[in-house]
PDB file of C-alpha atoms in Angstrom:
ATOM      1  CA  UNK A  21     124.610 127.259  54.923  1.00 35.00           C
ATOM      2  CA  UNK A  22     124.727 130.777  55.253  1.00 33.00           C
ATOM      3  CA  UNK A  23     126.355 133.756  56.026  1.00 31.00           C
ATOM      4  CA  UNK A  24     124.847 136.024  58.120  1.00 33.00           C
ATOM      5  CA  UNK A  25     125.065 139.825  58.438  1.00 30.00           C
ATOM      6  CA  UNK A  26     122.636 140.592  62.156  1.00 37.00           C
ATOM      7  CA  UNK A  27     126.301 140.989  63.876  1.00 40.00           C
ATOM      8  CA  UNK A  28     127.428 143.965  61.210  1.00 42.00           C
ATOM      9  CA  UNK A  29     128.154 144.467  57.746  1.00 42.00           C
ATOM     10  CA  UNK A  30     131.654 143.941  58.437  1.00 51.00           C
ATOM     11  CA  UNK A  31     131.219 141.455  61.035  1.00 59.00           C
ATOM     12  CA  UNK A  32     131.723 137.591  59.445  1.00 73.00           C
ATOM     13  CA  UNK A  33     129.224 135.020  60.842  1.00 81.00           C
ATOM     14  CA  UNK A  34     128.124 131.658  59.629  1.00 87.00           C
ATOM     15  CA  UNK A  35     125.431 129.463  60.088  1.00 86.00           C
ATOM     16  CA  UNK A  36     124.843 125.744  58.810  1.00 87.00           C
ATOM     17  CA  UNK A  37     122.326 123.144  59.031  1.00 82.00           C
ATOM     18  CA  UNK A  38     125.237 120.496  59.820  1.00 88.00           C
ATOM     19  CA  UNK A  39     128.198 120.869  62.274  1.00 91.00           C
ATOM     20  CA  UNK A  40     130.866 123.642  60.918  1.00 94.00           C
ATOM     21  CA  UNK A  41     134.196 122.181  60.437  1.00 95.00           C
ATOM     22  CA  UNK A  42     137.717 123.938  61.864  1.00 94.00           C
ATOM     23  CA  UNK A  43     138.220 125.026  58.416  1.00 94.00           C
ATOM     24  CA  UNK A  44     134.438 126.995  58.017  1.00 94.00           C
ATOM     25  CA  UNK A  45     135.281 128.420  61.664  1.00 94.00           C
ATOM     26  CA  UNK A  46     138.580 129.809  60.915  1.00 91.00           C
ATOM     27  CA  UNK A  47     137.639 131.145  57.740  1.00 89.00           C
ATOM     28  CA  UNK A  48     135.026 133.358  59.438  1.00 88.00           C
ATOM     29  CA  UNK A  49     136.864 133.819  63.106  1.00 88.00           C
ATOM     30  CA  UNK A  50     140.363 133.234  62.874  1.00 87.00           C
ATOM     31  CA  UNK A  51     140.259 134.399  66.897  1.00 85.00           C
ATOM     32  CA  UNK A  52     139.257 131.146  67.740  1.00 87.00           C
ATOM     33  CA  UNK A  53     142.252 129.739  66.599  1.00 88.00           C
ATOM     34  CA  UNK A  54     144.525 132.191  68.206  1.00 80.00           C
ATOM     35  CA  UNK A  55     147.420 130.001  70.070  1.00 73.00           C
ATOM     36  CA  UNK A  56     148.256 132.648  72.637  1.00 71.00           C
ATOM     37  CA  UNK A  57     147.026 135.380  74.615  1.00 68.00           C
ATOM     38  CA  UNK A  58     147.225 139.253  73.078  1.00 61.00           C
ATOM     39  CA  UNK A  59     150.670 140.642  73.772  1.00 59.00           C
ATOM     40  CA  UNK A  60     148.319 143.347  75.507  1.00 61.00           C
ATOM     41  CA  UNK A  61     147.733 140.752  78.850  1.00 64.00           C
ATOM     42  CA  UNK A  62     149.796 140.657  81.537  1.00 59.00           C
ATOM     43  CA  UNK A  63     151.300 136.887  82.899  1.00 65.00           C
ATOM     44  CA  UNK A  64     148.290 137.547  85.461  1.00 62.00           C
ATOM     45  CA  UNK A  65     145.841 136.439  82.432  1.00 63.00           C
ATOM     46  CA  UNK A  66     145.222 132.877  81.794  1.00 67.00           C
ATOM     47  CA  UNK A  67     145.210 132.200  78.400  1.00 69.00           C
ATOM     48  CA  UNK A  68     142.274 130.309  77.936  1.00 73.00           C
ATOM     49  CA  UNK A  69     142.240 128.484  74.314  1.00 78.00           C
ATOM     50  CA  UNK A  70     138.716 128.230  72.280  1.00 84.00           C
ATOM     51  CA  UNK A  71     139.538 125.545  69.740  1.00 88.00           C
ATOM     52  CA  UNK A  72     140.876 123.407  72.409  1.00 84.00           C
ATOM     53  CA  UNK A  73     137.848 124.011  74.320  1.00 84.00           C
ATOM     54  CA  UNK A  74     135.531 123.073  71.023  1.00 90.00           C
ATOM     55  CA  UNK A  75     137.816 119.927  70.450  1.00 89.00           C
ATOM     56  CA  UNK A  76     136.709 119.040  74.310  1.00 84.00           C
ATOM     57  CA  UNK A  77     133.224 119.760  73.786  1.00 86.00           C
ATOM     58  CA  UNK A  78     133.037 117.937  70.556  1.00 91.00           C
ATOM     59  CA  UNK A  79     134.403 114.974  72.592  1.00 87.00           C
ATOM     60  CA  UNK A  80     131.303 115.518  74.561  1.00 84.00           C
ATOM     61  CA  UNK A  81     128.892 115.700  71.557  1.00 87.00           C
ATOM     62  CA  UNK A  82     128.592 119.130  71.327  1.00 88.00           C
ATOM     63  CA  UNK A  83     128.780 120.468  67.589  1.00 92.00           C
ATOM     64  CA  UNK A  84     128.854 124.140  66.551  1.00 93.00           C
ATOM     65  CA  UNK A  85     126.460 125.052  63.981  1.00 91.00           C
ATOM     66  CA  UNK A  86     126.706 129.128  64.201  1.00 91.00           C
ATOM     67  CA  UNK A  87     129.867 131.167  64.651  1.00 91.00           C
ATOM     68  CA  UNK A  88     130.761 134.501  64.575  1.00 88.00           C
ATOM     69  CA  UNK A  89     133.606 137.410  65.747  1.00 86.00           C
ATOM     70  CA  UNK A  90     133.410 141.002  66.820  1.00 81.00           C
ATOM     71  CA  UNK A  91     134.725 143.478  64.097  1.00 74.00           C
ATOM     72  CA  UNK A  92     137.993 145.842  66.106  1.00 64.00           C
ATOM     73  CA  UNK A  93     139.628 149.097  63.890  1.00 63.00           C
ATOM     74  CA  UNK A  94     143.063 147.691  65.442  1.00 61.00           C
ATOM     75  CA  UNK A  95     144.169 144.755  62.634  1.00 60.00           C
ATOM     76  CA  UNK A  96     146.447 143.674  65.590  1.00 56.00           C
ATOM     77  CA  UNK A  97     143.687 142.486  67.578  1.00 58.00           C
ATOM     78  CA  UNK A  98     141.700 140.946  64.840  1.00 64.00           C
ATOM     79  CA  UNK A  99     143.510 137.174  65.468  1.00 66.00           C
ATOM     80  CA  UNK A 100     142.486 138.013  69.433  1.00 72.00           C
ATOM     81  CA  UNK A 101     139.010 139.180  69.491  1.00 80.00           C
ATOM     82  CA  UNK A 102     135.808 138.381  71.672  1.00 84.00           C
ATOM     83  CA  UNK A 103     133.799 135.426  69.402  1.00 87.00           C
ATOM     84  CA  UNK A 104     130.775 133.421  69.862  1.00 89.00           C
ATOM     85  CA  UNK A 105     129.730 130.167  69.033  1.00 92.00           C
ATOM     86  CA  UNK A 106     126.724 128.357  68.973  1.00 90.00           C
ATOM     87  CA  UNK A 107     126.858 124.780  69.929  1.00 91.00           C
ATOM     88  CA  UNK A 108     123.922 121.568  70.077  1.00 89.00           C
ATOM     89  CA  UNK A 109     124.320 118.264  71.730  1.00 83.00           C
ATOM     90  CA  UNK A 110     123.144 115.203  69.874  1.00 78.00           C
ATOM     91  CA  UNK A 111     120.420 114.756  72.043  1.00 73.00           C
ATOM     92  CA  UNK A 112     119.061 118.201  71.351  1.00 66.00           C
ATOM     93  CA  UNK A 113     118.497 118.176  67.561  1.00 62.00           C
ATOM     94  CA  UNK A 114     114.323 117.396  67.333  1.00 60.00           C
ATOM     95  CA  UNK A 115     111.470 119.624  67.223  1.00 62.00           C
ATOM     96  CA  UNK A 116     110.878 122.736  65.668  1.00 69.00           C
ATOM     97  CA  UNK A 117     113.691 124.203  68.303  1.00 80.00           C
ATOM     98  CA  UNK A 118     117.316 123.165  69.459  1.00 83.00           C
ATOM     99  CA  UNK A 119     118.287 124.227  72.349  1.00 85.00           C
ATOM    100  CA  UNK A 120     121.896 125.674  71.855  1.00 87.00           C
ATOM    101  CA  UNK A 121     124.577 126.588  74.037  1.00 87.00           C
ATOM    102  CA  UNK A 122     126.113 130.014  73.134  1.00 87.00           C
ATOM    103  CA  UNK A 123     130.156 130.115  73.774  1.00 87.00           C
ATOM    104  CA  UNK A 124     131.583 133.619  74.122  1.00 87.00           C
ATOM    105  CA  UNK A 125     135.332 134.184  74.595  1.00 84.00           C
ATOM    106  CA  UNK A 126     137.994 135.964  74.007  1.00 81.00           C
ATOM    107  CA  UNK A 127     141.652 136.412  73.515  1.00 73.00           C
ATOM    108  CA  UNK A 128     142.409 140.211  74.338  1.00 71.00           C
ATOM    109  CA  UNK A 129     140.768 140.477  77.659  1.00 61.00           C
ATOM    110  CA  UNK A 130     137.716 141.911  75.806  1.00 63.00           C
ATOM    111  CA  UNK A 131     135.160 139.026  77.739  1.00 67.00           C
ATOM    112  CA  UNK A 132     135.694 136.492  80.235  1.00 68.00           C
ATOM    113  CA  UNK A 133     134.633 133.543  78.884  1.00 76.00           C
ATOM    114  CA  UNK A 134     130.897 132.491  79.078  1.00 82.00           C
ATOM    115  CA  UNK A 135     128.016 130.498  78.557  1.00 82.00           C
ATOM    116  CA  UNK A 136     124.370 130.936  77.638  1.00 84.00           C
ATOM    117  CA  UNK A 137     121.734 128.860  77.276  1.00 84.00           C
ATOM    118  CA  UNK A 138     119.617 129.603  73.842  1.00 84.00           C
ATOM    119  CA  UNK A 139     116.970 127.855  71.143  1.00 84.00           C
ATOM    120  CA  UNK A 140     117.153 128.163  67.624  1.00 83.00           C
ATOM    121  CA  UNK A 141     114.115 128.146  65.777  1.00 76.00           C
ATOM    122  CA  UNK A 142     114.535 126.469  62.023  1.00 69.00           C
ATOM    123  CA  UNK A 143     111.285 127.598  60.554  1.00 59.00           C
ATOM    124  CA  UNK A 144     113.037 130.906  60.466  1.00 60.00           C
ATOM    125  CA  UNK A 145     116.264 130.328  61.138  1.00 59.00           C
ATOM    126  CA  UNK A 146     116.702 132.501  64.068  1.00 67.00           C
ATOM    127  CA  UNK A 147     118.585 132.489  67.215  1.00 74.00           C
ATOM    128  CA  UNK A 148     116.895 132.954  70.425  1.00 81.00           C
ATOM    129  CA  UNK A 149     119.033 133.635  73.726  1.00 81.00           C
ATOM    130  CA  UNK A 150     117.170 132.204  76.959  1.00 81.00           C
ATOM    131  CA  UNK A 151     117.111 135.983  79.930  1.00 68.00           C
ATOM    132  CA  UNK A 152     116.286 134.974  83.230  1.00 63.00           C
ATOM    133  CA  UNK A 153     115.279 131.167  83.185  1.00 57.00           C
ATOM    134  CA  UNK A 154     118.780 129.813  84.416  1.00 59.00           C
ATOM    135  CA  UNK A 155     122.435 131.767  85.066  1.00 56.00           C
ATOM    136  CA  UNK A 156     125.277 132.119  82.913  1.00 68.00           C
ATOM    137  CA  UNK A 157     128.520 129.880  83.572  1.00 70.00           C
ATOM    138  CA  UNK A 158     131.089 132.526  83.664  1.00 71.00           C
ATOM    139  CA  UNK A 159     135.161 131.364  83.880  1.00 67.00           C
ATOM    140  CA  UNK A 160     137.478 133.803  84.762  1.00 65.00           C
ATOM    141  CA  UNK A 161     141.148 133.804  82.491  1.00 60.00           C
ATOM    142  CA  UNK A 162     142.575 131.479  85.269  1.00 63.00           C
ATOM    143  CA  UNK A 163     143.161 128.415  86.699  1.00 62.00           C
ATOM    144  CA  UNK A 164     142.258 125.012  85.358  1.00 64.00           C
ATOM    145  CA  UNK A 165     139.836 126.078  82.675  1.00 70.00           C
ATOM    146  CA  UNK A 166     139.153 123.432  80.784  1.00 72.00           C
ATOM    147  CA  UNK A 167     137.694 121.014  83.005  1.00 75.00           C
ATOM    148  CA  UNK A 168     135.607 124.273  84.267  1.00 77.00           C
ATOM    149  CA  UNK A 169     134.495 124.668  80.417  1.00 76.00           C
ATOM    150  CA  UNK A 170     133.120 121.572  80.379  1.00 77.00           C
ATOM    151  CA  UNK A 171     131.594 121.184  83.629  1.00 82.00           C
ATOM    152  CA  UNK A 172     129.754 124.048  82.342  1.00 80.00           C
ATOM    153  CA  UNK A 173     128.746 123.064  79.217  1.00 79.00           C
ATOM    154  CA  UNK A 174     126.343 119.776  81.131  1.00 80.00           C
ATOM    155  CA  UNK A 175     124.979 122.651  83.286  1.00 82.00           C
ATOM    156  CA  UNK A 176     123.818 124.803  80.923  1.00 82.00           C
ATOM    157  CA  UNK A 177     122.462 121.804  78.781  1.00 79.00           C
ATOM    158  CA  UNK A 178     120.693 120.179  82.012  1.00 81.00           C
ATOM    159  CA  UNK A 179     119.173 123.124  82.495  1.00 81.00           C
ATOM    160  CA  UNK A 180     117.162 123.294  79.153  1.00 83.00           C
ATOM    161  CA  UNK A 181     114.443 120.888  80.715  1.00 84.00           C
ATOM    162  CA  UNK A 182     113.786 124.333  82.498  1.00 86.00           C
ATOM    163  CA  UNK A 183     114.416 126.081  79.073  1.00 87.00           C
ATOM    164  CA  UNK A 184     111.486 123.672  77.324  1.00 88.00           C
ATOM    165  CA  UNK A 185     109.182 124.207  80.239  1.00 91.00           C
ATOM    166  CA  UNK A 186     108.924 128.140  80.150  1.00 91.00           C
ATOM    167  CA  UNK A 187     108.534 127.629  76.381  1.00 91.00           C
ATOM    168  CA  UNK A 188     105.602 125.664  76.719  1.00 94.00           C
ATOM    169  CA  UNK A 189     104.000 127.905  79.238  1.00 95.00           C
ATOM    170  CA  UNK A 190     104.298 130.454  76.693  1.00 95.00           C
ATOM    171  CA  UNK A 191     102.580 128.563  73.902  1.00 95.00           C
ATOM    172  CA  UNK A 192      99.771 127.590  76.648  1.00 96.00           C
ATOM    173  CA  UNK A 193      99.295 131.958  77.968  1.00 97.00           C
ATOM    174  CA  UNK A 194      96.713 133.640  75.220  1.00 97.00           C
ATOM    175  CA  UNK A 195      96.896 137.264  74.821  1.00 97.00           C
ATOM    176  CA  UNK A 196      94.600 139.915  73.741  1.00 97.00           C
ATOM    177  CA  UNK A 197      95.318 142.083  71.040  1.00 96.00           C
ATOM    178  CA  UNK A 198      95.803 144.878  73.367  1.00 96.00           C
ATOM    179  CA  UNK A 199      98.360 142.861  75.718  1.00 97.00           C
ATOM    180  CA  UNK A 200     100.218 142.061  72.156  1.00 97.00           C
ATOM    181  CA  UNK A 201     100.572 145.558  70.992  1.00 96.00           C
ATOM    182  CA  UNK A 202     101.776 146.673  75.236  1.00 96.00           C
ATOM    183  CA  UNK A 203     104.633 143.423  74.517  1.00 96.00           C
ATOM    184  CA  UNK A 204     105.581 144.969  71.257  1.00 96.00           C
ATOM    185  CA  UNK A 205     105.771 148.979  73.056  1.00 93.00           C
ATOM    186  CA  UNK A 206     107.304 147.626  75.812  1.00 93.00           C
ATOM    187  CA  UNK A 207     110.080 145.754  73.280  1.00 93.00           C
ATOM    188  CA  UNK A 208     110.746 148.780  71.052  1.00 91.00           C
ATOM    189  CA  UNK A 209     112.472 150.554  74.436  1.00 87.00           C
ATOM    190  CA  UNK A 210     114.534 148.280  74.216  1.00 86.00           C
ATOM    191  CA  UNK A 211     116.284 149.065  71.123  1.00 84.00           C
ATOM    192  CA  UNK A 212     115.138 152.926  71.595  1.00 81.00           C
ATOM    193  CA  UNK A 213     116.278 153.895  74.360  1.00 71.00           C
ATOM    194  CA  UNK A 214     113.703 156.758  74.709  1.00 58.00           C
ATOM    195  CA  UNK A 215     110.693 156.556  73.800  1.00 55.00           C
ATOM    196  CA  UNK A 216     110.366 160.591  74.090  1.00 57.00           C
ATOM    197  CA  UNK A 217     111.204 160.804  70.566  1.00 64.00           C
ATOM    198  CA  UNK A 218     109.242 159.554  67.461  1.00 75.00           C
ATOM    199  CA  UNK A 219     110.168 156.221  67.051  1.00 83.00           C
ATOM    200  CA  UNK A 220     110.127 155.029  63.306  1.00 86.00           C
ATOM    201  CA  UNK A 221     108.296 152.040  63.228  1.00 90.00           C
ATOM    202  CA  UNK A 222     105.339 151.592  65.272  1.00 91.00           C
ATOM    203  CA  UNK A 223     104.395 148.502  67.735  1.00 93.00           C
ATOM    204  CA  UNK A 224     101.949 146.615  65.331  1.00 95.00           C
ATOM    205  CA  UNK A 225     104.922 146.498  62.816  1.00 95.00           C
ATOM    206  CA  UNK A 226     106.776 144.346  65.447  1.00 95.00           C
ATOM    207  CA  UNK A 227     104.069 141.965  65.351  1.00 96.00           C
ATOM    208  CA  UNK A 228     103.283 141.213  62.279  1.00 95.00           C
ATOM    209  CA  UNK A 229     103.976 137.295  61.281  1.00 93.00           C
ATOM    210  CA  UNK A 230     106.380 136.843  58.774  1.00 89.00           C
ATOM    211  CA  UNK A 231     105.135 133.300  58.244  1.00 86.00           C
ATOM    212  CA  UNK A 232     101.977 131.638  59.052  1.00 87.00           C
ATOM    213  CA  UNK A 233     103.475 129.687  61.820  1.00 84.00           C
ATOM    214  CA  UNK A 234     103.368 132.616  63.840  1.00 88.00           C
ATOM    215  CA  UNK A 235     100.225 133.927  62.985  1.00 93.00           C
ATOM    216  CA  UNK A 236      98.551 133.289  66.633  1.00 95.00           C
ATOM    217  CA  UNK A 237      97.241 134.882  69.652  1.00 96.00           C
ATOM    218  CA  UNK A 238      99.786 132.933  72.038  1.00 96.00           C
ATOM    219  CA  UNK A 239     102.755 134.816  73.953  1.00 97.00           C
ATOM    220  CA  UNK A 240     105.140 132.329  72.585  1.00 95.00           C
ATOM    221  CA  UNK A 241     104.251 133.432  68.781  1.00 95.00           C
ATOM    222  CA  UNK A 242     103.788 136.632  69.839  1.00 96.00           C
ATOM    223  CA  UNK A 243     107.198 136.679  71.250  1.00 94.00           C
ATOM    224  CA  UNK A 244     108.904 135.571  68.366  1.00 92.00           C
ATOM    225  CA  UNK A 245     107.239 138.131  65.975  1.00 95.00           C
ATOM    226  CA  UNK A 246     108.664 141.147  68.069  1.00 95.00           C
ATOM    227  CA  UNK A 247     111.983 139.228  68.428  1.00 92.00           C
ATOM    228  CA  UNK A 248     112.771 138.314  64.413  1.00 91.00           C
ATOM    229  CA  UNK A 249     111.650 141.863  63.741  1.00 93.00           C
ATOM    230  CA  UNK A 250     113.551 143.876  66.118  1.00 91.00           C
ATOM    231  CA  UNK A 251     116.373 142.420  65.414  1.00 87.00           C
ATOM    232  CA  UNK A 252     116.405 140.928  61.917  1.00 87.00           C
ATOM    233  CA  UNK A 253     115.385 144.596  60.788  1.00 88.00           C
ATOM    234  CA  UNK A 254     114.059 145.150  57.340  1.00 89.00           C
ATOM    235  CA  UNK A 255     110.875 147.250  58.777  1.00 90.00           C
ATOM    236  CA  UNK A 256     110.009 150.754  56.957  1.00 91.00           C
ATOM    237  CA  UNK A 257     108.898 154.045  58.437  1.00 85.00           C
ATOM    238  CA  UNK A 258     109.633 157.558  58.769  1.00 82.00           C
ATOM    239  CA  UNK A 259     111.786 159.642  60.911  1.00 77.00           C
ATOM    240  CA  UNK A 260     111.022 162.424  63.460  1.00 72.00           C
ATOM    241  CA  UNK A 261     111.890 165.017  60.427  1.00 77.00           C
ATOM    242  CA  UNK A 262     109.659 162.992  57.744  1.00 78.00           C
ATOM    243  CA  UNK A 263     112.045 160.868  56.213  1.00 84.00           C
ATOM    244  CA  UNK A 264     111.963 157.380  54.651  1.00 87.00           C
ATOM    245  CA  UNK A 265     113.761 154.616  57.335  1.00 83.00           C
ATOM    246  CA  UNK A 266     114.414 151.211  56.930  1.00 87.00           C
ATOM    247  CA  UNK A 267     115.261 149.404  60.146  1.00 87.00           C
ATOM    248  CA  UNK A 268     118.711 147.746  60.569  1.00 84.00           C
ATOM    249  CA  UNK A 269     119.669 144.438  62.131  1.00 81.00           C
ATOM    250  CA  UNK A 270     120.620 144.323  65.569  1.00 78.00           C
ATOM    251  CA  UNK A 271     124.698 145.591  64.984  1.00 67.00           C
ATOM    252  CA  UNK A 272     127.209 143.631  67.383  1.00 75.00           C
ATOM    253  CA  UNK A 273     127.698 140.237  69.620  1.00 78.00           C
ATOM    254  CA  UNK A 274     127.011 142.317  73.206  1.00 79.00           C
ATOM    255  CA  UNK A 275     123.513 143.956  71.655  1.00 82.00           C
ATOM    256  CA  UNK A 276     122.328 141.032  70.276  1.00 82.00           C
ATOM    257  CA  UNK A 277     122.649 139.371  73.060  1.00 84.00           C
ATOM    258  CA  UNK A 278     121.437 141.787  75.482  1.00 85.00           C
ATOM    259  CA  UNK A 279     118.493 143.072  74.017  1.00 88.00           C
ATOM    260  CA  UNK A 280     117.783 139.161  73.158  1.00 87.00           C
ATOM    261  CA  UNK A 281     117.950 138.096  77.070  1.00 88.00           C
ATOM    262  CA  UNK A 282     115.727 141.484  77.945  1.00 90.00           C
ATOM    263  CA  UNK A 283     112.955 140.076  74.951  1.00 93.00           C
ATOM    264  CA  UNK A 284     112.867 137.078  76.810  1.00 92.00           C
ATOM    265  CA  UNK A 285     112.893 138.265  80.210  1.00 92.00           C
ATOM    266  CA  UNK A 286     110.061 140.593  79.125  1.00 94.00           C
ATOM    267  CA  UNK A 287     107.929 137.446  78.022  1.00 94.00           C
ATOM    268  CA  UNK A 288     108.662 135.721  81.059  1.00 93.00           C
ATOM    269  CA  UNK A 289     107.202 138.585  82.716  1.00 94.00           C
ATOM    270  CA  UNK A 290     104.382 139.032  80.624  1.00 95.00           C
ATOM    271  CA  UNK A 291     103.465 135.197  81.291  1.00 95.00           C
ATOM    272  CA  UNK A 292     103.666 135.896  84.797  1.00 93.00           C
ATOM    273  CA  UNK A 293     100.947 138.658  85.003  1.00 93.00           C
ATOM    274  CA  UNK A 294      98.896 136.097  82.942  1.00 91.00           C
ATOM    275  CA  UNK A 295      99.175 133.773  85.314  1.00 82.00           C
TER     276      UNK A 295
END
């Protein structure tokens, strides 16, 4: 078990090898446990409860093994706040992987709530989020959620047969070291904006293997260099005016996330052109 700090300093997340109990989750985001809407929402907004939802999805064999909440400057939305879990099914647990289904919701109007389809890698303990390969499953605050929540939850897991099958194309497309290095440019744009500017680290930084596993010429290892270090951070360089720079994690739920479904979606294309 372990906390994790990729969200923001001051951003709480955990992350265990066995299901997290209601205790472990509240400790770390109490907004999952809020038992009404923000006094912000109008009657309009349907109040749409997360631990009830977990309790139903538990039901289902769905067990959260990551969670984490959005750090807000107003204290009086901190019981209300946009938080994410991380759920596996029982039949998803072998293999170097697990495919996981990502829960985002919220309390103060701040998301609707939403699901993702994503893998989690335990050789390092990182959390993939799966771009282009199937849609989210997006419920507005009303009507009859919960059923809805549900529902959803089966689709996105159903759909990680797809998930499995890009993977392995991946694993199966070889790339050159030249086609490596344009995969790793291509990804730094995506946490620099503009590339106009000197960018501190370079591309071969992103790809180099921080365990032997990964050492390989495939666009699935390849993939999951640039992605651990983009946004696990910890890479050194120099700025435009000379100085030392150390690279942060990837700060907040929405970045992660997005720049997370744009790595993929870039390797997705990638395997395409190899095709």
């Amino acid at each position: 078990m372990q906390l994790a700090s990729r969200f923001a300093s001051h951003s709480p997340a955990l992350r265990s090898d066995c299901p997290l109990s209601d205790a472990q989750i509240r400790e770390v985001a109490p907004s999952i446990f809020a038992e009404e809407k923000h006094a912000s929402r109008s009657d309009r907004y349907r109040y749409i409860a997360t631990s009830a939802i977990l309790s139903e999805l538990r039901k289902e064999g769905f067990q959260p093994f990551m969670v984490c909440q959005t750090c807000v400057r107003d204290e009086g939305k901190r019981e209300h706040t946009k938080h994410m879990l991380r759920l596996r099914h029982a039949d998803q647990l072998n293999g170097a992987e697990a495919n996981e289904i990502i829960l985002l919701n919220s309390h103060d109007g701040s998301s609707s709530y939403q699901m993702l389809a994503g893998m989690f890698r335990f050789v390092c303990n990182n959390g993939l989020v799966c771009g282009d390969v199937m849609a989210d499953v997006r419920i507005p605050h009303k009507g009859d959620v919960i059923g809805q929540v549900v529902d959803g939850a089966f689709v996105v897991r159903d759909g990680f047969k797809l998930v499995d099958e890009h993977r392995d194309a991946m694993r199966a497309t070889t790339l050159t070291a030249g086609e490596q290095e344009v995969f790793a440019q291509a990804a730094l744009s995506l946490k620099y904006e503009s590339l106009a500017t000197p960018v501190p680290i370079t591309p071969a930084q992103l790809l180099v293997p921080r365990r032997l596993e990964d050492d390989s010429p495939d666009l699935w290892s390849a993939y999951n260099r640039v992605q651990e270090n983009l946004t696990q951070g910890g890479l050194h360089g120099r700025t435009a005016t000379g100085r030392r720079h150390s690279t942060r994690p990837i700060q907040g739920i929405d970045q992660n996330l997005k720049i997370n479904r744009a790595l993929w979606i870039l390797a997705e294309g990638m395997k395409q052109l190899k095709g």
